[in-house]
Tab-separated table of C-alpha atoms in Angstrom:
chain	number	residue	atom	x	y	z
M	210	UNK	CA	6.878	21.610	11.497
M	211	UNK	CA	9.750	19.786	9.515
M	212	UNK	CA	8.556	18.732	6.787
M	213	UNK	CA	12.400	17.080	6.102
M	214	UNK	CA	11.528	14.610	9.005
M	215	UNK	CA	10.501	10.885	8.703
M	216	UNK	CA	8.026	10.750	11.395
M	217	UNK	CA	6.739	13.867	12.759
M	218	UNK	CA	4.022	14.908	15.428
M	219	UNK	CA	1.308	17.697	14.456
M	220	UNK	CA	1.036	20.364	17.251
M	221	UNK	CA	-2.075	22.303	18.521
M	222	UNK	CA	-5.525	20.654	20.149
M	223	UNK	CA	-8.115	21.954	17.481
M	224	UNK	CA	-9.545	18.301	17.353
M	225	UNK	CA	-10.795	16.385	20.298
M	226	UNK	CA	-7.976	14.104	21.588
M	227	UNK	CA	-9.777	12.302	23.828
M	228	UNK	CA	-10.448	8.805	21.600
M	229	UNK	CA	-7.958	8.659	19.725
M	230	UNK	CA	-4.707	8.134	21.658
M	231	UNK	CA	-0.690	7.132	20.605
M	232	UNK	CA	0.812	4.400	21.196
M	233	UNK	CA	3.394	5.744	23.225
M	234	UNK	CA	0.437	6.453	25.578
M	235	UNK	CA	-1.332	3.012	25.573
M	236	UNK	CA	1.957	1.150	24.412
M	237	UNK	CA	1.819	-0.508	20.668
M	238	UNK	CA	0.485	-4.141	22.072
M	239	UNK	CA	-2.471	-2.484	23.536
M	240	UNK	CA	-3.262	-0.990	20.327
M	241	UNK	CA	-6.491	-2.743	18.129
M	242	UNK	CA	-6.633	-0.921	14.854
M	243	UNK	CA	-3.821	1.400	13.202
M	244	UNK	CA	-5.803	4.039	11.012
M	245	UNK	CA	-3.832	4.710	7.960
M	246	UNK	CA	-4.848	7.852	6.069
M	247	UNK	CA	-2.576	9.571	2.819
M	248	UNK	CA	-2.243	13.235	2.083
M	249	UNK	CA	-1.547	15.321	-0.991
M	250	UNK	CA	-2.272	18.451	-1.340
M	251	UNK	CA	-5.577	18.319	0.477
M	252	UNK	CA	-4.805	18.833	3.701
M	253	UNK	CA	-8.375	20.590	5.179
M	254	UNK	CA	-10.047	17.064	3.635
M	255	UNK	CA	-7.152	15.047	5.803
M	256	UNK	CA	-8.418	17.220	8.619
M	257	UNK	CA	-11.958	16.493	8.675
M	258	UNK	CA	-11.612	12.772	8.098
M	259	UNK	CA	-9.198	12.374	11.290
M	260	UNK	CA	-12.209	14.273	13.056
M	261	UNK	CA	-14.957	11.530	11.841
M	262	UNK	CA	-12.427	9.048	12.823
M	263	UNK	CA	-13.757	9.956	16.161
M	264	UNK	CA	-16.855	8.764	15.428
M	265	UNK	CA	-15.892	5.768	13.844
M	266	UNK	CA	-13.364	3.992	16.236
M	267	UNK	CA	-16.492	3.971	19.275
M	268	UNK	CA	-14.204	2.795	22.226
M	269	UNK	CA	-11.177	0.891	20.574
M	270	UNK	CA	-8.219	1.769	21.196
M	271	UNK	CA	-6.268	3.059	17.615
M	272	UNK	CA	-3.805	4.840	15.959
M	273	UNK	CA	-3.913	7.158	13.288
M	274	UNK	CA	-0.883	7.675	11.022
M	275	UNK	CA	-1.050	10.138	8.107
M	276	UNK	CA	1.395	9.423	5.695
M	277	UNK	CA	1.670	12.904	3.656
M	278	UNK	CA	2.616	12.012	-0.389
M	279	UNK	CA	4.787	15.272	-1.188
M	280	UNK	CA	2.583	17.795	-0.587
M	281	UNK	CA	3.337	21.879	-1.186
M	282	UNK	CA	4.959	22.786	2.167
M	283	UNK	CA	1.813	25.339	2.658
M	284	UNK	CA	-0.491	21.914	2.488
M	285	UNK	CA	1.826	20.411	4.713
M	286	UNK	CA	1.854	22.964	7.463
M	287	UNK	CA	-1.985	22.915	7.894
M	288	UNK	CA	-1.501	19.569	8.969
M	289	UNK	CA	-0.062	21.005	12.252
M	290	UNK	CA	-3.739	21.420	13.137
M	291	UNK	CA	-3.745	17.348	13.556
M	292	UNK	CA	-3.696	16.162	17.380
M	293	UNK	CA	-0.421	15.298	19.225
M	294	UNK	CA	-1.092	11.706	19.257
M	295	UNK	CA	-1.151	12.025	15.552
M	296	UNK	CA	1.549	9.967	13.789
M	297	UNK	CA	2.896	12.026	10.913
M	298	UNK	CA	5.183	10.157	7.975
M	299	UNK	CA	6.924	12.939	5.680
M	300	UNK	CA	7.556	12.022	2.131
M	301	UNK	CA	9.431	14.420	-0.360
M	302	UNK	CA	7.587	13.397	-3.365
M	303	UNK	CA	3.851	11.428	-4.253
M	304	UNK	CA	4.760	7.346	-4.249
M	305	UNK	CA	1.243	7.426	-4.928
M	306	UNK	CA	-1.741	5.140	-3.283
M	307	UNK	CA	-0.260	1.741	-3.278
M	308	UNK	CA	3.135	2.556	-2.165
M	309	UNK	CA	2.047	5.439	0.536
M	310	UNK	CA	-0.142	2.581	2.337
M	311	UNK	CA	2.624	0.131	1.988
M	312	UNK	CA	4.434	2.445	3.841
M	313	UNK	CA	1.837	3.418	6.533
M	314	UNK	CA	1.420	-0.398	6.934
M	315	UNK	CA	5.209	-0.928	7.729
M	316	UNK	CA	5.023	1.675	9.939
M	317	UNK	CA	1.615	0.686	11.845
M	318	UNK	CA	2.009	-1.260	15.089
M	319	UNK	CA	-1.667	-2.184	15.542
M	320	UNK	CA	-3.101	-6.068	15.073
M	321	UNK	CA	-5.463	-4.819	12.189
M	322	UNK	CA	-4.704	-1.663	9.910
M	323	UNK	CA	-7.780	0.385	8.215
M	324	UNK	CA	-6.523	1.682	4.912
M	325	UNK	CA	-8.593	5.183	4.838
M	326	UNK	CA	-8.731	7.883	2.325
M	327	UNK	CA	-8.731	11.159	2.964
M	328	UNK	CA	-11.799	11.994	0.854
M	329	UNK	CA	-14.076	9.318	3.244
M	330	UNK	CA	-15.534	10.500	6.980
M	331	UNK	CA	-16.466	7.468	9.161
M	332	UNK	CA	-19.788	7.113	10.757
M	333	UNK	CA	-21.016	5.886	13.772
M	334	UNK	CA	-18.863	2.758	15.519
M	335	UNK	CA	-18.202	1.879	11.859
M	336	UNK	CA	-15.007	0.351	12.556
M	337	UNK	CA	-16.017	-1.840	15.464
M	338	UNK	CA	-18.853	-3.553	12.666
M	339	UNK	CA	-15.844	-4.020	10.515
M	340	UNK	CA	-13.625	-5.879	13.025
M	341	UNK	CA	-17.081	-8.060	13.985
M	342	UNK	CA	-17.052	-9.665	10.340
M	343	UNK	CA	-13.470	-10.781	11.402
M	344	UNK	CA	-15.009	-12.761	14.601
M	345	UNK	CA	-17.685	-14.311	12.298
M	346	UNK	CA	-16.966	-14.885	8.961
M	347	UNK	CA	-15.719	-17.551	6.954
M	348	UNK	CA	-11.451	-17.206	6.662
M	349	UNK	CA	-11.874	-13.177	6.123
M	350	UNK	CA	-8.770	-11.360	4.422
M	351	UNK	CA	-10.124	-8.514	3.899
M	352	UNK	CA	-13.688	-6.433	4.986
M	353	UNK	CA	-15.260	-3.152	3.377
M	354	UNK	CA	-17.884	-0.963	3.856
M	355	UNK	CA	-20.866	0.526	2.175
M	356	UNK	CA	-19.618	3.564	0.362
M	357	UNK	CA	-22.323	6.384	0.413
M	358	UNK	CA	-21.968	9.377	-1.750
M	359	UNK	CA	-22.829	12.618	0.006
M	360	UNK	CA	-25.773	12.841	-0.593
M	361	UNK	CA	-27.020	9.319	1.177
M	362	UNK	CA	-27.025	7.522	-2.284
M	363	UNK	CA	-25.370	3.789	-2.447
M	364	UNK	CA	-21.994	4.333	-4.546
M	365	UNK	CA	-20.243	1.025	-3.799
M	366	UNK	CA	-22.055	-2.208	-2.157
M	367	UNK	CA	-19.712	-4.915	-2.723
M	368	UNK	CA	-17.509	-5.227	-6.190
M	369	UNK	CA	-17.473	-7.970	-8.535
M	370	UNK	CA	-14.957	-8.961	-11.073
M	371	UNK	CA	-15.983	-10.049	-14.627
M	372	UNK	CA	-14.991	-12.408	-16.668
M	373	UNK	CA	-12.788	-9.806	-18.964
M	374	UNK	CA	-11.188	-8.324	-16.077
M	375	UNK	CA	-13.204	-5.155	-15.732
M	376	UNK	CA	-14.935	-4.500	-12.128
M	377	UNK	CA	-18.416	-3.834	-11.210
M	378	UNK	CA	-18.856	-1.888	-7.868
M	379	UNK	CA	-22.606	-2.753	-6.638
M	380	UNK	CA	-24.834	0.600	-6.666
M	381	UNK	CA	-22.253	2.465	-8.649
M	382	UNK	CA	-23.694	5.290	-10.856
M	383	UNK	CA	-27.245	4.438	-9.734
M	384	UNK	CA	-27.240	0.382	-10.626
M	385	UNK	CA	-30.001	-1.535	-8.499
M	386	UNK	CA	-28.292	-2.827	-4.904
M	387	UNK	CA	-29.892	-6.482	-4.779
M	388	UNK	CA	-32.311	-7.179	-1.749
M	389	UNK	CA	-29.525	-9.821	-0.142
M	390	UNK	CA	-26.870	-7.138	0.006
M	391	UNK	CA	-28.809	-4.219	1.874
M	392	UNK	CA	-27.995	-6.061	5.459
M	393	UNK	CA	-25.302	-8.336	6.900
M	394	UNK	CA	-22.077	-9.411	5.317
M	395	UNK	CA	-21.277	-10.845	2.508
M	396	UNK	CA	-18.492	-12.339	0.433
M	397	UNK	CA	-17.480	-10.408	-2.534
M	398	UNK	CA	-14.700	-10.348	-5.118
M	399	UNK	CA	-13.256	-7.267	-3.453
M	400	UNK	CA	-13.766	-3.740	-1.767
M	401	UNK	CA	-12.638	-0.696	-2.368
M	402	UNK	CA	-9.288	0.173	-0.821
M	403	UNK	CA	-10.653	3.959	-0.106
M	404	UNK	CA	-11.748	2.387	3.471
M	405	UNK	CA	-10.649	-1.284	4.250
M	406	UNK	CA	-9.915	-3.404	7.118
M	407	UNK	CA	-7.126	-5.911	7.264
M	408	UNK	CA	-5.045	-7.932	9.511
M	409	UNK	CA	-1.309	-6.079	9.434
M	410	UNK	CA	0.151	-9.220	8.850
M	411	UNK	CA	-1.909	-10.725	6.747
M	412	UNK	CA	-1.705	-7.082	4.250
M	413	UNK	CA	2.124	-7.654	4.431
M	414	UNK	CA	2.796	-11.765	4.009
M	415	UNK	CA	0.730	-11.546	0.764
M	416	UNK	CA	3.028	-8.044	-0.359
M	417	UNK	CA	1.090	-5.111	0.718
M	418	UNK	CA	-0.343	-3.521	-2.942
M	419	UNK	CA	1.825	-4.639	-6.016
M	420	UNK	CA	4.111	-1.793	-7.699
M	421	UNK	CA	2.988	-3.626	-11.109
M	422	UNK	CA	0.089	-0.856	-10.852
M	423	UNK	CA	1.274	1.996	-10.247
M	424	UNK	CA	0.703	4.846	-9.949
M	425	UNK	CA	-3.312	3.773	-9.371
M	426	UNK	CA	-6.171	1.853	-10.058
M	427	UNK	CA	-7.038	-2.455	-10.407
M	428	UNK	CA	-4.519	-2.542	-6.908
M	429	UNK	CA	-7.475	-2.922	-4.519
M	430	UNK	CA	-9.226	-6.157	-7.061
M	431	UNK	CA	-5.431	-7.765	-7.475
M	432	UNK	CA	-5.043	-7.215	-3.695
M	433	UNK	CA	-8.143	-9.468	-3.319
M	434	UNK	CA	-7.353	-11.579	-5.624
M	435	UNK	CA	-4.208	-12.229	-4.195
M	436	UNK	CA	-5.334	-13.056	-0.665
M	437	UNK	CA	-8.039	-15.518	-2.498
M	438	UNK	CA	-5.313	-17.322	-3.681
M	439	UNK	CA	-3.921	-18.093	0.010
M	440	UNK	CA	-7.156	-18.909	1.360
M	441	UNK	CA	-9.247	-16.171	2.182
M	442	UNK	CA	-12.366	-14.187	1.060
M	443	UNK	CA	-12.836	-10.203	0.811
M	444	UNK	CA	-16.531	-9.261	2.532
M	445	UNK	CA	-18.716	-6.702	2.412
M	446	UNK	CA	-20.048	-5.182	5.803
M	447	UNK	CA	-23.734	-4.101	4.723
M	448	UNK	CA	-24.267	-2.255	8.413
M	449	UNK	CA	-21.485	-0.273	8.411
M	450	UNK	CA	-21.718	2.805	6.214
M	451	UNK	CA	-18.984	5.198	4.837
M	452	UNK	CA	-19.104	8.499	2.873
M	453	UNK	CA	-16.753	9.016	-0.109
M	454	UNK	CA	-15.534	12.507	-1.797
M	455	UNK	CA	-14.687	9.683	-4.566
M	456	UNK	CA	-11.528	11.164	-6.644
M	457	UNK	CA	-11.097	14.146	-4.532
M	458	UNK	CA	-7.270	13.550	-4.663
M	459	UNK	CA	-6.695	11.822	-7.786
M	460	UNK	CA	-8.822	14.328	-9.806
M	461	UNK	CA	-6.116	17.298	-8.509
M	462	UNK	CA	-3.114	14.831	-9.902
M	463	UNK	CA	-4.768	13.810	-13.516
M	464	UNK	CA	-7.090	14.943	-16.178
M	465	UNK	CA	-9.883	12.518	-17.298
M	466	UNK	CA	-7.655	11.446	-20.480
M	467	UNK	CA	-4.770	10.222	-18.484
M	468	UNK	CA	-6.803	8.797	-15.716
M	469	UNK	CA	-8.549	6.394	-18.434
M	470	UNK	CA	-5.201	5.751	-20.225
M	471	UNK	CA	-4.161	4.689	-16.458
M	472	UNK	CA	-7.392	2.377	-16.425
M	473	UNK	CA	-7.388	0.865	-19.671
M	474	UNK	CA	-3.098	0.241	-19.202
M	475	UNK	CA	-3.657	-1.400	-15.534
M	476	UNK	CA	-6.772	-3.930	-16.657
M	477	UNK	CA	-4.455	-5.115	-19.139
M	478	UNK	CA	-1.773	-6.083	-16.748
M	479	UNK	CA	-4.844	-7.046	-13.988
M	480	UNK	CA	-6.324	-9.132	-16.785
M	481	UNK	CA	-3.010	-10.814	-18.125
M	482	UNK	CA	-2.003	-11.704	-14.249
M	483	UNK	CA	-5.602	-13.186	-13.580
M	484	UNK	CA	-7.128	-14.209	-17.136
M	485	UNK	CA	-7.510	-17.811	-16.879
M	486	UNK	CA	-8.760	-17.931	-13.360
M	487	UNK	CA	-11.801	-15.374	-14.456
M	488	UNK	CA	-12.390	-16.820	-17.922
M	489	UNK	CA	-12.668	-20.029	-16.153
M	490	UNK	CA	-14.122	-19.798	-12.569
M	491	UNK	CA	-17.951	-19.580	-13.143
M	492	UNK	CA	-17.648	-22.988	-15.176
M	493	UNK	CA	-15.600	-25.490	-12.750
M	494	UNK	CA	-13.351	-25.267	-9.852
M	495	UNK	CA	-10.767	-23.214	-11.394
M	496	UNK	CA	-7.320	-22.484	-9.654
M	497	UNK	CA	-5.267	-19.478	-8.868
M	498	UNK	CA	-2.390	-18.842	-9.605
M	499	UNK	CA	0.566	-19.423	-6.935
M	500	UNK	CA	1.027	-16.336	-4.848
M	501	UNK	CA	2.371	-17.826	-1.718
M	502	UNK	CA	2.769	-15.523	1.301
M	503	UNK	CA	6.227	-13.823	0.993
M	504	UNK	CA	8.850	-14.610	3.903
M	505	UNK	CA	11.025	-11.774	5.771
M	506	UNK	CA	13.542	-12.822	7.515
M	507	UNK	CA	14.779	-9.463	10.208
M	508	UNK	CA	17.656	-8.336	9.959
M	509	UNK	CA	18.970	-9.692	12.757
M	510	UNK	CA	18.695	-13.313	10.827
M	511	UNK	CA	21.957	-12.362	8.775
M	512	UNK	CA	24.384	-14.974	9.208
M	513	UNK	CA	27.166	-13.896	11.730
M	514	UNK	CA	29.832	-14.707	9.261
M	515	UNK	CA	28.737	-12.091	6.830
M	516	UNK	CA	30.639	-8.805	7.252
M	517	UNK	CA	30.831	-7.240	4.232
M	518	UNK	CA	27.972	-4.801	4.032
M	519	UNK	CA	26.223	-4.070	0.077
M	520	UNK	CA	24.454	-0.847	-1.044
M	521	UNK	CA	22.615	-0.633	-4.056
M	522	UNK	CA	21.482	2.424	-4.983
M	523	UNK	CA	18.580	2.922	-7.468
M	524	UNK	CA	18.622	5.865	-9.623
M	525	UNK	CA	14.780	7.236	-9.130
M	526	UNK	CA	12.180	4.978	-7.371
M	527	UNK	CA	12.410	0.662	-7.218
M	528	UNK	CA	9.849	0.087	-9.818
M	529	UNK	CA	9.306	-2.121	-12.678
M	530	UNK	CA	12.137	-1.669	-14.866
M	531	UNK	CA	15.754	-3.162	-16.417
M	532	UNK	CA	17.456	-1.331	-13.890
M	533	UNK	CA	15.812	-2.125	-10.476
M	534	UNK	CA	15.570	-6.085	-11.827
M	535	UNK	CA	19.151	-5.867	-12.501
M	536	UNK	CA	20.104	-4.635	-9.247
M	537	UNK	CA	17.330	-7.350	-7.529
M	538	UNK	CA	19.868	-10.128	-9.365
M	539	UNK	CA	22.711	-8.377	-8.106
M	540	UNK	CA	21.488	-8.574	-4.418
M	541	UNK	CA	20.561	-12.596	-4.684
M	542	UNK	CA	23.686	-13.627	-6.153
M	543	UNK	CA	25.493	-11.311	-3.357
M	544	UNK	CA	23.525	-12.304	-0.302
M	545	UNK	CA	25.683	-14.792	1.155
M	546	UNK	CA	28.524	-12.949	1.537
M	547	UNK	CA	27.162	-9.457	1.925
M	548	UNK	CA	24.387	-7.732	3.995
M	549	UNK	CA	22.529	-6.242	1.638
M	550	UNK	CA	21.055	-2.574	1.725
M	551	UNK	CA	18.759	-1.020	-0.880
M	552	UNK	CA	18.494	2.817	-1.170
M	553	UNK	CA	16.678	5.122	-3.198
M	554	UNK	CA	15.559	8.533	-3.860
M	555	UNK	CA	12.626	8.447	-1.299
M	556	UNK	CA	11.898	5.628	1.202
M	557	UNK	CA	10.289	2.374	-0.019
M	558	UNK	CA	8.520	0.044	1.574
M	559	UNK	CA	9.656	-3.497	2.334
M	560	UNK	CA	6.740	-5.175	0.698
M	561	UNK	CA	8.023	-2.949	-2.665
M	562	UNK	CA	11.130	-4.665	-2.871
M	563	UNK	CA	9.300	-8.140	-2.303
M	564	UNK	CA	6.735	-7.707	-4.344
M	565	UNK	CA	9.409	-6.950	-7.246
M	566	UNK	CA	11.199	-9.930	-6.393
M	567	UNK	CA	8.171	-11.361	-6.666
M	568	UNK	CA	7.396	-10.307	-10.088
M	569	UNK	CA	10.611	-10.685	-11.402
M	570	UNK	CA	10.878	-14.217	-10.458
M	571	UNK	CA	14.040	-13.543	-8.224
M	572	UNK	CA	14.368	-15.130	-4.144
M	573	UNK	CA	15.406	-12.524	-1.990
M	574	UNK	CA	14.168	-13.074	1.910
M	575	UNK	CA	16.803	-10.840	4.129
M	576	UNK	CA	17.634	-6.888	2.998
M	577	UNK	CA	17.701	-3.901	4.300
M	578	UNK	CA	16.249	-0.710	2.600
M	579	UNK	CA	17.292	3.094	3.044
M	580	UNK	CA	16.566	6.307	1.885
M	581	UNK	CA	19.955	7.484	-0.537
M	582	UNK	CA	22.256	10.171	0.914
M	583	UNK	CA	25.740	10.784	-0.647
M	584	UNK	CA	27.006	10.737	3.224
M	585	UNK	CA	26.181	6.941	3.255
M	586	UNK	CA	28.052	5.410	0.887
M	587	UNK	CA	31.563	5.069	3.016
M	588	UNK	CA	29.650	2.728	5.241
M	589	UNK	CA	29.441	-0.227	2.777
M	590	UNK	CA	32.295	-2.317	1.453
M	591	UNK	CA	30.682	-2.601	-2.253
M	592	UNK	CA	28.311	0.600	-3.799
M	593	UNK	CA	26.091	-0.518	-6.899
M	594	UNK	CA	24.599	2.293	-9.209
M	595	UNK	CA	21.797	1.437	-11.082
M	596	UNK	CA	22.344	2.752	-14.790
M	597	UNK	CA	20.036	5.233	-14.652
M	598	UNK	CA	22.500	6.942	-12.858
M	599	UNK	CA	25.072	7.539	-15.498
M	600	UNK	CA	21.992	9.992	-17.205
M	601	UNK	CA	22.493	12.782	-14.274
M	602	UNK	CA	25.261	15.369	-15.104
M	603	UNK	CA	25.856	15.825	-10.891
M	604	UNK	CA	26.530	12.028	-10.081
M	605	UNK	CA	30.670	11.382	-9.303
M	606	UNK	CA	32.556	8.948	-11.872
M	607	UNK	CA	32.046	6.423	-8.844
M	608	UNK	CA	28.764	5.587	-10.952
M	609	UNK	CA	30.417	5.358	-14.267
M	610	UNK	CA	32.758	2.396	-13.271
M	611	UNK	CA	30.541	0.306	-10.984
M	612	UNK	CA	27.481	0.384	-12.658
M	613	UNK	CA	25.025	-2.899	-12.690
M	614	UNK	CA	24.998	-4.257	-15.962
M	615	UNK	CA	29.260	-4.174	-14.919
M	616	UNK	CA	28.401	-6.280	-11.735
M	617	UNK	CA	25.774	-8.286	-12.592
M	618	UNK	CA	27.936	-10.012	-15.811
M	619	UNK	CA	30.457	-10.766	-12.855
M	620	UNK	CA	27.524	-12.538	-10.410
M	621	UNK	CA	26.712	-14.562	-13.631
């Protein structure tokens, strides 16, 4: 298998096909439920949960698209044992949870996506009880399970959000599961992202998970948070049951230090973003702050008259940082009289870019975004380095004399 490739399909039949079909076989509009799973470095676990999936999906008709995070090309050739109708997305390096299912979202072609971790096997029709809260609850956004750990104890019913930011996950380390909570559903603060059901467009209008926190943890709570503030409620599904590996993957990428330096540095940026809606929501009718669904224009929305074409090219990943903001101010001054193209190392998801804008207080609606090759740059009128460019010894003087703090003093 190519591991170079963007979308790639596994080869070989060692798990039953017959549920689980592609959409080129149904067609994408007959499609229900796009099952998006990530992969690093734990390719056997990847394995087994596409199996459970079986179980799970009863007779809808889904997808399942694996988006692989950079894993060791040995990882990454066991998934050949995945099923034809497998979708497989390739990525050269780890963009991590949030970014990976941004990605896999994007990508999915199903009415409702089920954000899945590799480290959690479905049980039986699980995903059909899931899509039933949708029919009958009150404005849902989002619906979770109830995580089970191996051995059949509760590890998650539900998750709350305190008052100082930090989250409670119902059952968690043994904590008593109340009496209301052991059947039907129920609305909650938020579920955990390791297995949750949304509506595509829904994930995607409110900006897929936020780049503020990566590379993990407090995306899943500011995720519900954020589709609370449009209008609808996270709930937990008390009948359908789940069983979670939990930190199968992220205890292979960091040590216990760095993963509570992650946790302590992403509460304070939760809490800062949410802080006077939590300190003040138990005592009156308290509002949230304005995160309006984003709007995308497509491409094919540019205006006819534009024919100068844009590219600016980030030096690593689009993340929080001078550079990519610079090059975000760049592209709004610029967009009516170039179509604008973004390009970086690896691929990055729409909702990325928006979701910066977002942040950065900058109105961008209409952009394209591209992987970087050197073999692209003679197809655009104006090239943009970021400055983080100017730092590798390889890059051509191109970089030196059209660099973004250059351009952006000229866009004023």
């Amino acid at each position: 298998m190519d591991k170079e490739a963007s979308f790639v399909n596994g080869v070989g039949n060692s798990i039953d096909d017959e549920r689980v079909v592609s959409a080129d076989e149904q067609g994408a509009s007959a499609l229900l439920v796009s099952i998006v799973i990530l992969n690093w470095n734990q390719s056997a676990l990847t394995i087994d949960c596409v199996k459970s999936v079986q179980q799970g999906v009863g007779g809808l008709t889904c997808e399942i698209i694996v988006v692989d995070n950079g894993s060791a090309e040995a990882e990454f050739q066991l998934l050949e044992k995945l099923p034809p109708s497998v979708r497989l997305i390739s990525l050269a390096e780890n963009l991590f949870f949030g970014e990976a299912n941004n990605i896999g979202a994007e990508a999915a072609r199903a009415e409702y996506i089920l954000l899945l971790n590799n480290d959690v096997l479905l049980t039986q029709d699980v995903l059909g009880k899931l899509i039933h809260v949708f029919d009958d609850a009150y404005f849902p956004g989002a619906v979770g399970p109830r995580f089970l750990y191996p051995d059949g104890a509760v590890q998650e019913a539900g998750a709350f959000i305190l008052q100082n930011g930090w989250t409670f996950q119902q059952g968690k380390n043994g904590s008593r599961v109340d009496d209301h909570f052991r059947t039907g559903n129920h609305a909650v603060d938020y579920c955990s992202a390791a297995c949750l059901l949304l509506r595509r467009d829904v994930f995607l209008s409110v900006g897929g998970f936020d780049p503020l926190f990566d590379p993990a943890y407090f995306e899943d709570a500011d995720l519900a948070l954020r589709l609370r503030s449009v209008g609808l409620f996270t709930y937990f599904c008390a009948d359908a049951d789940v069983y979670h590996h939990e930190g199968a993957t992220s205890s292979k990428v960091w040590s216990a230090p760095v993963m509570n330096d992650l946790v302590i540095g992403n509460h304070r940026k939760f809490f800062d973003r949410w802080r006077p809606y939590l300190e003040t929501r138990l005592d009156c009718d308290a509002a949230l702050p304005d995160f309006r669904p984003l709007v995308r224009r497509p491409d094919s929305t540019v205006q006819a008259s534009v024919q100068k074409r844009m590219l600016l090219c980030a030096s690593a990943l689009f993340m929080m940082s001078t550079e990519c903001e610079d090059l975000l101010k760049i592209a709004a001054a610029s967009v009516r009289e170039y179509d604008i193209t973004f390009s970086a190392s690896e691929a990055c998801s729409f909702a990325r870019i928006y979701s910066l804008c977002r942040n950065f207080g900058i109105e961008l609606v209409n952009f394209k975004v591209k992987r970087f090759s050197t073999g692209m740059l003679t197809d655009y009128e104006c090239v943009v380095f970021g400055d983080g460019w100017a730092r590798h010894p390889d890059v051509p003087k191109l970089v030196q004399t059209t660099s973004a703090k250059n351009v952006l003093s000229r866009c004023g």
